[in-house]
mmCIF file of C-alpha atoms in Angstrom:
data_model
loop_
_atom_site.group_PDB
_atom_site.id
_atom_site.type_symbol
_atom_site.label_atom_id
_atom_site.label_comp_id
_atom_site.label_asym_id
_atom_site.label_seq_id
_atom_site.Cartn_x
_atom_site.Cartn_y
_atom_site.Cartn_z
ATOM 1 C CA UNK A 1 -133.757 123.283 -6.177
ATOM 2 C CA UNK A 2 -134.401 123.014 -2.457
ATOM 3 C CA UNK A 3 -131.880 120.976 -0.489
ATOM 4 C CA UNK A 4 -132.961 118.408 2.075
ATOM 5 C CA UNK A 5 -131.714 118.610 5.639
ATOM 6 C CA UNK A 6 -128.447 116.702 5.959
ATOM 7 C CA UNK A 7 -129.790 114.486 8.702
ATOM 8 C CA UNK A 8 -133.128 113.543 7.099
ATOM 9 C CA UNK A 9 -131.974 110.832 4.674
ATOM 10 C CA UNK A 10 -129.500 109.098 6.983
ATOM 11 C CA UNK A 11 -131.987 109.262 9.872
ATOM 12 C CA UNK A 12 -134.722 107.643 7.781
ATOM 13 C CA UNK A 13 -132.276 104.993 6.593
ATOM 14 C CA UNK A 14 -131.118 104.164 10.130
ATOM 15 C CA UNK A 15 -134.699 103.861 11.386
ATOM 16 C CA UNK A 16 -135.593 101.615 8.429
ATOM 17 C CA UNK A 17 -132.576 99.337 8.824
ATOM 18 C CA UNK A 18 -132.497 98.868 12.595
ATOM 19 C CA UNK A 19 -134.354 96.014 14.335
ATOM 20 C CA UNK A 20 -137.685 97.272 15.557
ATOM 21 C CA UNK A 21 -138.921 98.529 12.209
ATOM 22 C CA UNK A 22 -137.104 96.340 9.693
ATOM 23 C CA UNK A 23 -138.333 92.905 10.867
ATOM 24 C CA UNK A 24 -141.793 94.347 11.451
ATOM 25 C CA UNK A 25 -142.078 95.735 7.933
ATOM 26 C CA UNK A 26 -140.557 92.612 6.363
ATOM 27 C CA UNK A 27 -142.968 90.374 8.257
ATOM 28 C CA UNK A 28 -145.805 91.415 5.968
ATOM 29 C CA UNK A 29 -145.921 91.610 2.217
ATOM 30 C CA UNK A 30 -147.563 95.033 2.287
ATOM 31 C CA UNK A 31 -145.009 96.385 4.745
ATOM 32 C CA UNK A 32 -142.195 95.022 2.616
ATOM 33 C CA UNK A 33 -143.394 96.013 -0.853
ATOM 34 C CA UNK A 34 -145.466 99.116 -0.325
ATOM 35 C CA UNK A 35 -143.743 100.680 2.696
ATOM 36 C CA UNK A 36 -140.159 99.547 3.180
ATOM 37 C CA UNK A 37 -138.971 99.542 -0.429
ATOM 38 C CA UNK A 38 -140.463 102.976 -1.293
ATOM 39 C CA UNK A 39 -139.078 104.437 1.950
ATOM 40 C CA UNK A 40 -135.591 103.065 1.212
ATOM 41 C CA UNK A 41 -135.752 104.785 -2.176
ATOM 42 C CA UNK A 42 -136.959 107.943 -0.463
ATOM 43 C CA UNK A 43 -134.011 107.778 1.968
ATOM 44 C CA UNK A 44 -131.667 107.691 -1.048
ATOM 45 C CA UNK A 45 -133.485 110.638 -2.614
ATOM 46 C CA UNK A 46 -133.161 112.664 0.598
ATOM 47 C CA UNK A 47 -129.483 111.802 0.935
ATOM 48 C CA UNK A 48 -128.791 112.871 -2.661
ATOM 49 C CA UNK A 49 -130.725 116.105 -2.140
ATOM 50 C CA UNK A 50 -128.672 116.971 0.925
ATOM 51 C CA UNK A 51 -125.426 116.795 -1.064
ATOM 52 C CA UNK A 52 -123.729 120.014 -2.261
ATOM 53 C CA UNK A 53 -125.225 121.510 -5.417
ATOM 54 C CA UNK A 54 -122.138 120.547 -7.420
ATOM 55 C CA UNK A 55 -123.193 116.860 -7.327
ATOM 56 C CA UNK A 56 -126.468 117.589 -9.069
ATOM 57 C CA UNK A 57 -124.678 119.731 -11.631
ATOM 58 C CA UNK A 58 -122.197 116.945 -12.404
ATOM 59 C CA UNK A 59 -125.002 114.371 -12.590
ATOM 60 C CA UNK A 60 -126.868 116.746 -14.906
ATOM 61 C CA UNK A 61 -123.907 116.872 -17.266
ATOM 62 C CA UNK A 62 -124.063 113.077 -17.584
ATOM 63 C CA UNK A 63 -127.837 112.844 -17.655
ATOM 64 C CA UNK A 64 -129.358 116.038 -19.013
ATOM 65 C CA UNK A 65 -132.962 114.756 -19.000
ATOM 66 C CA UNK A 66 -132.805 112.423 -16.010
ATOM 67 C CA UNK A 67 -133.657 109.373 -18.119
ATOM 68 C CA UNK A 68 -130.565 107.378 -17.119
ATOM 69 C CA UNK A 69 -131.267 107.917 -13.448
ATOM 70 C CA UNK A 70 -134.916 106.962 -13.887
ATOM 71 C CA UNK A 71 -134.082 103.793 -15.850
ATOM 72 C CA UNK A 72 -131.474 102.705 -13.325
ATOM 73 C CA UNK A 73 -133.885 103.252 -10.452
ATOM 74 C CA UNK A 74 -136.693 101.375 -12.228
ATOM 75 C CA UNK A 75 -134.488 98.367 -12.968
ATOM 76 C CA UNK A 76 -133.260 98.199 -9.374
ATOM 77 C CA UNK A 77 -136.774 98.497 -7.951
ATOM 78 C CA UNK A 78 -138.223 95.943 -10.391
ATOM 79 C CA UNK A 79 -135.387 93.541 -9.540
ATOM 80 C CA UNK A 80 -136.263 93.623 -5.850
ATOM 81 C CA UNK A 81 -139.986 93.368 -6.512
ATOM 82 C CA UNK A 82 -139.575 90.003 -8.261
ATOM 83 C CA UNK A 83 -141.189 87.506 -5.879
ATOM 84 C CA UNK A 84 -138.085 85.333 -5.757
ATOM 85 C CA UNK A 85 -135.933 88.299 -4.771
ATOM 86 C CA UNK A 86 -138.432 89.421 -2.127
ATOM 87 C CA UNK A 87 -138.088 85.916 -0.707
ATOM 88 C CA UNK A 88 -134.307 86.047 -0.885
ATOM 89 C CA UNK A 89 -134.212 89.456 0.787
ATOM 90 C CA UNK A 90 -136.088 88.027 3.774
ATOM 91 C CA UNK A 91 -134.530 84.564 3.930
ATOM 92 C CA UNK A 92 -130.868 85.360 3.146
ATOM 93 C CA UNK A 93 -129.012 87.996 5.140
ATOM 94 C CA UNK A 94 -126.681 88.890 2.261
ATOM 95 C CA UNK A 95 -129.532 89.516 -0.154
ATOM 96 C CA UNK A 96 -131.328 91.586 2.490
ATOM 97 C CA UNK A 97 -128.382 93.978 2.816
ATOM 98 C CA UNK A 98 -127.810 94.041 -0.935
ATOM 99 C CA UNK A 99 -131.421 95.136 -1.327
ATOM 100 C CA UNK A 100 -130.981 98.001 1.124
ATOM 101 C CA UNK A 101 -127.684 99.125 -0.415
ATOM 102 C CA UNK A 102 -128.855 99.033 -4.024
ATOM 103 C CA UNK A 103 -132.230 100.669 -3.357
ATOM 104 C CA UNK A 104 -130.517 103.568 -1.595
ATOM 105 C CA UNK A 105 -127.416 103.942 -3.786
ATOM 106 C CA UNK A 106 -128.671 102.878 -7.227
ATOM 107 C CA UNK A 107 -132.351 103.830 -7.075
ATOM 108 C CA UNK A 108 -132.934 106.610 -4.549
ATOM 109 C CA UNK A 109 -129.735 108.588 -5.024
ATOM 110 C CA UNK A 110 -129.856 108.719 -8.843
ATOM 111 C CA UNK A 111 -133.477 109.855 -8.609
ATOM 112 C CA UNK A 112 -132.556 112.514 -6.074
ATOM 113 C CA UNK A 113 -129.780 113.763 -8.325
ATOM 114 C CA UNK A 114 -131.574 113.920 -11.673
ATOM 115 C CA UNK A 115 -135.352 113.324 -11.320
ATOM 116 C CA UNK A 116 -136.049 117.075 -11.417
ATOM 117 C CA UNK A 117 -134.716 117.046 -15.001
ATOM 118 C CA UNK A 118 -137.304 114.562 -16.279
ATOM 119 C CA UNK A 119 -139.416 116.097 -19.052
ATOM 120 C CA UNK A 120 -143.107 116.523 -18.315
ATOM 121 C CA UNK A 121 -143.980 113.965 -20.966
ATOM 122 C CA UNK A 122 -141.867 111.273 -19.277
ATOM 123 C CA UNK A 123 -143.444 112.074 -15.916
ATOM 124 C CA UNK A 124 -146.903 111.774 -17.403
ATOM 125 C CA UNK A 125 -146.143 108.453 -19.083
ATOM 126 C CA UNK A 126 -144.594 107.179 -15.864
ATOM 127 C CA UNK A 127 -147.616 108.172 -13.810
ATOM 128 C CA UNK A 128 -150.140 106.590 -16.181
ATOM 129 C CA UNK A 129 -148.021 103.470 -16.592
ATOM 130 C CA UNK A 130 -147.566 103.136 -12.848
ATOM 131 C CA UNK A 131 -151.324 103.414 -12.381
ATOM 132 C CA UNK A 132 -151.912 100.684 -14.952
ATOM 133 C CA UNK A 133 -149.325 98.466 -13.266
ATOM 134 C CA UNK A 134 -151.048 98.924 -9.903
ATOM 135 C CA UNK A 135 -154.214 97.515 -11.451
ATOM 136 C CA UNK A 136 -152.480 94.684 -13.309
ATOM 137 C CA UNK A 137 -150.254 93.582 -10.436
ATOM 138 C CA UNK A 138 -153.002 94.157 -7.886
ATOM 139 C CA UNK A 139 -155.342 91.883 -9.822
ATOM 140 C CA UNK A 140 -152.586 89.290 -10.212
ATOM 141 C CA UNK A 141 -151.778 89.250 -6.500
ATOM 142 C CA UNK A 142 -155.456 89.195 -5.602
ATOM 143 C CA UNK A 143 -156.377 86.313 -7.897
ATOM 144 C CA UNK A 144 -153.242 84.140 -7.924
ATOM 145 C CA UNK A 145 -154.308 80.750 -6.533
ATOM 146 C CA UNK A 146 -150.815 79.891 -5.275
ATOM 147 C CA UNK A 147 -148.405 81.749 -3.116
ATOM 148 C CA UNK A 148 -145.898 83.737 -5.150
ATOM 149 C CA UNK A 149 -143.555 84.195 -2.199
ATOM 150 C CA UNK A 150 -142.526 81.300 0.017
ATOM 151 C CA UNK A 151 -142.021 83.639 2.947
ATOM 152 C CA UNK A 152 -145.546 85.084 2.942
ATOM 153 C CA UNK A 153 -149.035 83.700 3.420
ATOM 154 C CA UNK A 154 -151.639 83.536 0.678
ATOM 155 C CA UNK A 155 -154.011 85.786 2.641
ATOM 156 C CA UNK A 156 -151.402 88.552 2.734
ATOM 157 C CA UNK A 157 -150.918 88.272 -0.971
ATOM 158 C CA UNK A 158 -154.641 88.756 -1.569
ATOM 159 C CA UNK A 159 -154.708 91.670 0.853
ATOM 160 C CA UNK A 160 -151.764 93.232 -0.978
ATOM 161 C CA UNK A 161 -153.648 92.798 -4.244
ATOM 162 C CA UNK A 162 -156.679 94.608 -2.852
ATOM 163 C CA UNK A 163 -154.556 97.442 -1.460
ATOM 164 C CA UNK A 164 -152.784 97.823 -4.814
ATOM 165 C CA UNK A 165 -156.131 97.951 -6.623
ATOM 166 C CA UNK A 166 -157.193 100.659 -4.173
ATOM 167 C CA UNK A 167 -154.008 102.650 -4.779
ATOM 168 C CA UNK A 168 -154.467 102.271 -8.517
ATOM 169 C CA UNK A 169 -158.011 103.616 -8.201
ATOM 170 C CA UNK A 170 -156.783 106.609 -6.175
ATOM 171 C CA UNK A 171 -154.073 107.310 -8.719
ATOM 172 C CA UNK A 172 -156.579 107.056 -11.562
ATOM 173 C CA UNK A 173 -158.931 109.415 -9.740
ATOM 174 C CA UNK A 174 -156.067 111.909 -9.417
ATOM 175 C CA UNK A 175 -155.316 111.639 -13.136
ATOM 176 C CA UNK A 176 -158.994 112.158 -14.016
ATOM 177 C CA UNK A 177 -159.224 115.106 -11.635
ATOM 178 C CA UNK A 178 -156.167 116.607 -13.279
ATOM 179 C CA UNK A 179 -157.666 116.133 -16.742
ATOM 180 C CA UNK A 180 -161.082 117.511 -15.803
ATOM 181 C CA UNK A 181 -160.089 120.319 -13.467
ATOM 182 C CA UNK A 182 -156.671 121.204 -14.790
ATOM 183 C CA UNK A 183 -153.518 121.510 -12.724
ATOM 184 C CA UNK A 184 -153.890 123.014 -9.243
ATOM 185 C CA UNK A 185 -153.357 126.781 -9.380
ATOM 186 C CA UNK A 186 -150.127 127.996 -7.845
ATOM 187 C CA UNK A 187 -150.378 131.039 -5.603
ATOM 188 C CA UNK A 188 -146.679 131.760 -5.988
ATOM 189 C CA UNK A 189 -146.882 132.012 -9.772
ATOM 190 C CA UNK A 190 -146.541 135.801 -9.607
ATOM 191 C CA UNK A 191 -143.439 135.890 -7.496
ATOM 192 C CA UNK A 192 -141.086 135.280 -10.396
ATOM 193 C CA UNK A 193 -140.015 132.511 -12.759
ATOM 194 C CA UNK A 194 -137.552 130.833 -10.368
ATOM 195 C CA UNK A 195 -140.082 130.049 -7.664
ATOM 196 C CA UNK A 196 -142.512 127.806 -9.591
ATOM 197 C CA UNK A 197 -139.789 125.777 -11.217
ATOM 198 C CA UNK A 198 -138.403 124.953 -7.780
ATOM 199 C CA UNK A 199 -141.756 123.809 -6.548
ATOM 200 C CA UNK A 200 -142.311 121.795 -9.644
ATOM 201 C CA UNK A 201 -138.996 120.067 -9.201
ATOM 202 C CA UNK A 202 -139.843 118.984 -5.687
ATOM 203 C CA UNK A 203 -143.275 117.511 -6.211
ATOM 204 C CA UNK A 204 -142.894 115.260 -9.253
ATOM 205 C CA UNK A 205 -139.607 113.688 -8.159
ATOM 206 C CA UNK A 206 -141.243 112.736 -4.896
ATOM 207 C CA UNK A 207 -144.100 111.135 -6.751
ATOM 208 C CA UNK A 208 -141.589 109.203 -8.852
ATOM 209 C CA UNK A 209 -140.062 107.723 -5.704
ATOM 210 C CA UNK A 210 -143.465 106.679 -4.463
ATOM 211 C CA UNK A 211 -144.689 105.191 -7.676
ATOM 212 C CA UNK A 212 -141.531 103.460 -8.791
ATOM 213 C CA UNK A 213 -142.477 100.158 -7.066
ATOM 214 C CA UNK A 214 -145.554 99.965 -9.193
ATOM 215 C CA UNK A 215 -143.395 99.753 -12.258
ATOM 216 C CA UNK A 216 -143.111 95.971 -12.068
ATOM 217 C CA UNK B 1 -125.863 116.806 -31.620
ATOM 218 C CA UNK B 2 -122.873 114.580 -30.887
ATOM 219 C CA UNK B 3 -123.650 114.919 -27.220
ATOM 220 C CA UNK B 4 -127.246 113.809 -27.701
ATOM 221 C CA UNK B 5 -126.167 110.780 -29.730
ATOM 222 C CA UNK B 6 -123.860 109.669 -26.921
ATOM 223 C CA UNK B 7 -126.663 110.283 -24.425
ATOM 224 C CA UNK B 8 -129.096 108.202 -26.489
ATOM 225 C CA UNK B 9 -126.620 105.369 -26.857
ATOM 226 C CA UNK B 10 -125.965 105.415 -23.107
ATOM 227 C CA UNK B 11 -129.697 105.114 -22.460
ATOM 228 C CA UNK B 12 -129.911 102.148 -24.843
ATOM 229 C CA UNK B 13 -126.873 100.520 -23.232
ATOM 230 C CA UNK B 14 -128.354 100.949 -19.767
ATOM 231 C CA UNK B 15 -131.652 99.495 -20.979
ATOM 232 C CA UNK B 16 -129.906 96.479 -22.494
ATOM 233 C CA UNK B 17 -127.869 96.011 -19.329
ATOM 234 C CA UNK B 18 -130.990 96.230 -17.201
ATOM 235 C CA UNK B 19 -132.971 93.721 -19.235
ATOM 236 C CA UNK B 20 -129.960 91.385 -19.333
ATOM 237 C CA UNK B 21 -129.662 91.572 -15.559
ATOM 238 C CA UNK B 22 -133.372 90.845 -15.155
ATOM 239 C CA UNK B 23 -133.037 87.939 -17.597
ATOM 240 C CA UNK B 24 -130.203 86.469 -15.541
ATOM 241 C CA UNK B 25 -132.178 87.035 -12.345
ATOM 242 C CA UNK B 26 -135.203 85.144 -13.690
ATOM 243 C CA UNK B 27 -133.470 82.273 -15.533
ATOM 244 C CA UNK B 28 -134.314 83.877 -18.847
ATOM 245 C CA UNK B 29 -137.718 85.255 -17.766
ATOM 246 C CA UNK B 30 -138.878 81.746 -16.879
ATOM 247 C CA UNK B 31 -138.735 81.869 -13.089
ATOM 248 C CA UNK B 32 -140.175 84.893 -11.298
ATOM 249 C CA UNK B 33 -140.849 83.015 -8.081
ATOM 250 C CA UNK B 34 -138.468 81.067 -5.854
ATOM 251 C CA UNK B 35 -140.680 78.012 -6.367
ATOM 252 C CA UNK B 36 -140.287 78.098 -10.148
ATOM 253 C CA UNK B 37 -136.566 78.845 -9.759
ATOM 254 C CA UNK B 38 -135.918 75.665 -7.782
ATOM 255 C CA UNK B 39 -137.888 73.637 -10.323
ATOM 256 C CA UNK B 40 -135.843 75.010 -13.193
ATOM 257 C CA UNK B 41 -132.648 74.362 -11.224
ATOM 258 C CA UNK B 42 -133.711 70.766 -10.470
ATOM 259 C CA UNK B 43 -134.472 70.088 -14.133
ATOM 260 C CA UNK B 44 -131.305 71.615 -15.482
ATOM 261 C CA UNK B 45 -128.828 71.281 -12.660
ATOM 262 C CA UNK B 46 -129.861 68.423 -10.395
ATOM 263 C CA UNK B 47 -127.891 68.212 -7.167
ATOM 264 C CA UNK B 48 -127.419 65.141 -4.947
ATOM 265 C CA UNK B 49 -129.398 65.051 -1.699
ATOM 266 C CA UNK B 50 -127.263 65.473 1.426
ATOM 267 C CA UNK B 51 -125.824 62.280 2.938
ATOM 268 C CA UNK B 52 -127.826 61.744 6.103
ATOM 269 C CA UNK B 53 -129.336 59.105 8.327
ATOM 270 C CA UNK B 54 -132.959 59.512 9.382
ATOM 271 C CA UNK B 55 -135.012 57.844 12.086
ATOM 272 C CA UNK B 56 -137.224 55.259 10.401
ATOM 273 C CA UNK B 57 -140.793 55.180 11.761
ATOM 274 C CA UNK B 58 -140.719 51.355 11.608
ATOM 275 C CA UNK B 59 -137.732 51.423 13.957
ATOM 276 C CA UNK B 60 -134.062 51.573 13.085
ATOM 277 C CA UNK B 61 -132.280 53.889 10.740
ATOM 278 C CA UNK B 62 -132.838 55.006 7.195
ATOM 279 C CA UNK B 63 -129.705 55.986 5.329
ATOM 280 C CA UNK B 64 -130.559 58.341 2.462
ATOM 281 C CA UNK B 65 -127.475 57.145 0.600
ATOM 282 C CA UNK B 66 -128.679 53.550 0.786
ATOM 283 C CA UNK B 67 -132.064 53.930 -0.793
ATOM 284 C CA UNK B 68 -130.235 52.194 -3.568
ATOM 285 C CA UNK B 69 -130.535 52.411 -7.298
ATOM 286 C CA UNK B 70 -134.204 53.254 -7.094
ATOM 287 C CA UNK B 71 -136.244 56.307 -7.867
ATOM 288 C CA UNK B 72 -137.439 57.845 -4.635
ATOM 289 C CA UNK B 73 -140.603 59.931 -4.595
ATOM 290 C CA UNK B 74 -140.099 62.250 -1.636
ATOM 291 C CA UNK B 75 -142.096 64.852 0.272
ATOM 292 C CA UNK B 76 -141.932 66.877 3.469
ATOM 293 C CA UNK B 77 -144.897 66.701 5.801
ATOM 294 C CA UNK B 78 -146.063 67.165 9.352
ATOM 295 C CA UNK B 79 -148.706 64.826 10.637
ATOM 296 C CA UNK B 80 -150.783 67.564 12.293
ATOM 297 C CA UNK B 81 -151.381 69.174 8.907
ATOM 298 C CA UNK B 82 -154.840 69.245 7.437
ATOM 299 C CA UNK B 83 -154.211 71.069 4.183
ATOM 300 C CA UNK B 84 -151.224 70.575 1.899
ATOM 301 C CA UNK B 85 -150.022 67.416 3.658
ATOM 302 C CA UNK B 86 -153.415 65.781 3.267
ATOM 303 C CA UNK B 87 -153.204 66.425 -0.447
ATOM 304 C CA UNK B 88 -149.633 65.117 -0.431
ATOM 305 C CA UNK B 89 -150.650 62.014 1.508
ATOM 306 C CA UNK B 90 -153.493 61.342 -0.915
ATOM 307 C CA UNK B 91 -151.147 61.888 -3.867
ATOM 308 C CA UNK B 92 -148.611 59.445 -2.445
ATOM 309 C CA UNK B 93 -151.357 56.914 -1.880
ATOM 310 C CA UNK B 94 -152.435 57.251 -5.519
ATOM 311 C CA UNK B 95 -148.842 56.897 -6.706
ATOM 312 C CA UNK B 96 -148.441 53.802 -4.533
ATOM 313 C CA UNK B 97 -151.590 52.285 -5.996
ATOM 314 C CA UNK B 98 -150.746 53.212 -9.573
ATOM 315 C CA UNK B 99 -147.298 51.651 -9.659
ATOM 316 C CA UNK B 100 -147.093 48.073 -10.976
ATOM 317 C CA UNK B 101 -146.126 45.455 -8.407
ATOM 318 C CA UNK B 102 -142.852 44.649 -10.121
ATOM 319 C CA UNK B 103 -141.815 48.274 -9.902
ATOM 320 C CA UNK B 104 -143.071 49.152 -6.446
ATOM 321 C CA UNK B 105 -140.262 48.918 -3.921
ATOM 322 C CA UNK B 106 -137.933 47.473 -6.537
ATOM 323 C CA UNK B 107 -137.492 50.438 -8.842
ATOM 324 C CA UNK B 108 -139.486 53.107 -7.035
ATOM 325 C CA UNK B 109 -139.796 53.866 -3.329
ATOM 326 C CA UNK B 110 -141.781 56.551 -1.492
ATOM 327 C CA UNK B 111 -140.402 58.601 1.376
ATOM 328 C CA UNK B 112 -142.192 61.133 3.568
ATOM 329 C CA UNK B 113 -140.025 63.176 5.935
ATOM 330 C CA UNK B 114 -141.551 65.169 8.774
ATOM 331 C CA UNK B 115 -140.291 68.638 9.621
ATOM 332 C CA UNK B 116 -142.213 68.901 12.886
ATOM 333 C CA UNK B 117 -139.576 67.504 15.245
ATOM 334 C CA UNK B 118 -141.490 68.600 18.338
ATOM 335 C CA UNK B 119 -144.735 66.771 17.733
ATOM 336 C CA UNK B 120 -144.004 64.015 15.268
ATOM 337 C CA UNK B 121 -142.517 60.806 16.660
ATOM 338 C CA UNK B 122 -142.353 57.327 15.155
ATOM 339 C CA UNK B 123 -145.827 56.488 16.415
ATOM 340 C CA UNK B 124 -147.495 59.517 14.918
ATOM 341 C CA UNK B 125 -145.707 58.887 11.646
ATOM 342 C CA UNK B 126 -147.030 55.320 11.606
ATOM 343 C CA UNK B 127 -150.539 56.650 12.246
ATOM 344 C CA UNK B 128 -150.064 59.045 9.323
ATOM 345 C CA UNK B 129 -149.040 56.079 7.187
ATOM 346 C CA UNK B 130 -152.139 54.127 8.218
ATOM 347 C CA UNK B 131 -154.334 57.123 7.432
ATOM 348 C CA UNK B 132 -153.179 56.901 3.821
ATOM 349 C CA UNK B 133 -152.899 53.087 3.705
ATOM 350 C CA UNK B 134 -149.148 53.286 3.247
ATOM 351 C CA UNK B 135 -147.473 50.003 2.464
ATOM 352 C CA UNK B 136 -144.565 50.090 4.934
ATOM 353 C CA UNK B 137 -142.378 48.047 2.587
ATOM 354 C CA UNK B 138 -142.369 50.721 -0.110
ATOM 355 C CA UNK B 139 -143.483 53.950 1.567
ATOM 356 C CA UNK B 140 -140.982 54.999 4.198
ATOM 357 C CA UNK B 141 -141.826 57.519 6.899
ATOM 358 C CA UNK B 142 -138.895 59.171 8.581
ATOM 359 C CA UNK B 143 -137.823 61.919 10.951
ATOM 360 C CA UNK B 144 -134.487 63.787 11.032
ATOM 361 C CA UNK B 145 -132.435 63.177 14.174
ATOM 362 C CA UNK B 146 -131.713 66.796 14.956
ATOM 363 C CA UNK B 147 -132.677 70.336 14.129
ATOM 364 C CA UNK B 148 -129.329 70.707 12.264
ATOM 365 C CA UNK B 149 -130.084 67.720 10.057
ATOM 366 C CA UNK B 150 -133.554 69.067 9.377
ATOM 367 C CA UNK B 151 -132.237 72.517 8.479
ATOM 368 C CA UNK B 152 -129.669 70.989 6.133
ATOM 369 C CA UNK B 153 -132.435 69.058 4.386
ATOM 370 C CA UNK B 154 -134.837 72.001 4.183
ATOM 371 C CA UNK B 155 -132.054 74.277 2.931
ATOM 372 C CA UNK B 156 -131.082 71.818 0.275
ATOM 373 C CA UNK B 157 -134.632 71.412 -0.971
ATOM 374 C CA UNK B 158 -135.350 75.114 -0.416
ATOM 375 C CA UNK B 159 -138.362 74.290 1.671
ATOM 376 C CA UNK B 160 -139.555 77.362 3.544
ATOM 377 C CA UNK B 161 -141.749 76.661 6.557
ATOM 378 C CA UNK B 162 -143.546 79.612 8.116
ATOM 379 C CA UNK B 163 -145.933 79.456 11.074
ATOM 380 C CA UNK B 164 -149.583 80.344 10.469
ATOM 381 C CA UNK B 165 -151.325 80.419 13.826
ATOM 382 C CA UNK B 166 -151.113 76.862 15.139
ATOM 383 C CA UNK B 167 -150.352 75.420 11.726
ATOM 384 C CA UNK B 168 -147.399 75.617 9.387
ATOM 385 C CA UNK B 169 -147.438 76.828 5.825
ATOM 386 C CA UNK B 170 -144.793 75.410 3.534
ATOM 387 C CA UNK B 171 -144.071 75.234 -0.153
ATOM 388 C CA UNK B 172 -145.104 71.621 -0.463
ATOM 389 C CA UNK B 173 -144.040 69.629 -3.502
ATOM 390 C CA UNK B 174 -143.394 66.111 -4.730
ATOM 391 C CA UNK B 175 -139.687 65.536 -5.371
ATOM 392 C CA UNK B 176 -138.278 62.765 -7.505
ATOM 393 C CA UNK B 177 -134.811 61.616 -6.466
ATOM 394 C CA UNK B 178 -132.906 59.779 -9.163
ATOM 395 C CA UNK B 179 -131.023 56.513 -8.517
ATOM 396 C CA UNK B 180 -127.826 58.586 -8.419
ATOM 397 C CA UNK B 181 -129.336 60.528 -5.475
ATOM 398 C CA UNK B 182 -129.907 63.722 -7.456
ATOM 399 C CA UNK B 183 -133.171 65.620 -7.147
ATOM 400 C CA UNK B 184 -134.156 65.893 -10.786
ATOM 401 C CA UNK B 185 -137.826 66.830 -10.726
ATOM 402 C CA UNK B 186 -140.141 68.869 -8.536
ATOM 403 C CA UNK B 187 -143.885 68.610 -9.063
ATOM 404 C CA UNK B 188 -147.016 70.184 -7.585
ATOM 405 C CA UNK B 189 -148.505 68.436 -4.571
ATOM 406 C CA UNK B 190 -151.433 67.074 -6.585
ATOM 407 C CA UNK B 191 -149.585 66.343 -9.823
ATOM 408 C CA UNK B 192 -149.783 62.558 -9.547
ATOM 409 C CA UNK B 193 -150.066 62.098 -13.305
ATOM 410 C CA UNK B 194 -146.982 64.217 -13.932
ATOM 411 C CA UNK B 195 -144.970 62.201 -11.440
ATOM 412 C CA UNK B 196 -146.116 58.902 -12.982
ATOM 413 C CA UNK B 197 -145.450 60.219 -16.481
ATOM 414 C CA UNK B 198 -141.969 61.186 -15.367
ATOM 415 C CA UNK B 199 -141.273 57.810 -13.800
ATOM 416 C CA UNK B 200 -142.834 55.476 -16.330
ATOM 417 C CA UNK B 201 -140.243 55.676 -19.122
ATOM 418 C CA UNK B 202 -137.448 55.463 -16.581
ATOM 419 C CA UNK B 203 -138.187 52.567 -14.228
#
């Protein structure tokens, strides 16, 4: 599979962790949940993809179908999406750094190492489930009468709910389009068997990183 | 075959580990929010309030340790507030009116502490008391002496105050402090009946 540039992951991580962006993203619930956390996972994915091929081969020996990596990443992401842990990550410095470290090392990197091994069925289930969770959690955040996070205002919570409902609708539209129109045709399909499998490996693992936060 | 069995078992083990971790992180799936977490902690693991002297709005000092062997119904307020604190003030007024005379002041006291050190002085606290017909003998209004004292208090009660334009937003609640100075119950700001139901068998 295609390797990421060595500098991409670390550069993204540094930008995310340093002052101008980090406090700005953490100041809003949407920035924290829908931007910062997915991008931290993405930084881990990019870092893992920039490692020598031998790392992915070793990881593949432990986790032939990528399920361990996926589970680990989901648990870590769900942990940090619990409202009380979102609060802690903002209000306690130690928890804030633990969030960054675990999202990169225990969510992003495992995904980067093994997500391309996930069977199509698992990817499909994950996508549909993530879409459903966007609707469920979006509705919850939109309608909850009380604040779920002490560090954020009620208005932000409702806005987050609406945005999540919107994302869920987009995701559902994509699923329906896929069902009705079939998968997008690949131009490179004639150039040999190796080419499509590479492309396939890149796209779905990226979508896993983006949709993982919805798995609450 | 053997390899797949080991792989399957590893997946199950990771799943169990993950759900166990989430269970620990949510007090057994009971507390998903920080607010619920502090309520569970207060019920199951009550901790004594910090030893501290506050400025009493009637003049003089109010030593938290010397509120005596009474139940103290406590809240955090700021007098410029027009939302949660108004509800809290009304709730405290109802609690004050609902308590029998023999109990009021003797077995149960009320205490409102301001967290707006910049704007709230003794006079404004007294005005707040008058707004809710506080009986100064049983409903104390107080102000921490310093920012450090205030932060210690807010940390202990896990009160998070965030600015919202010109106002503050805070996780308001009604706390019940036991005679042994431990915070053993945290109730919603309008849960007057719950507070009274908690106190009645105990006073």
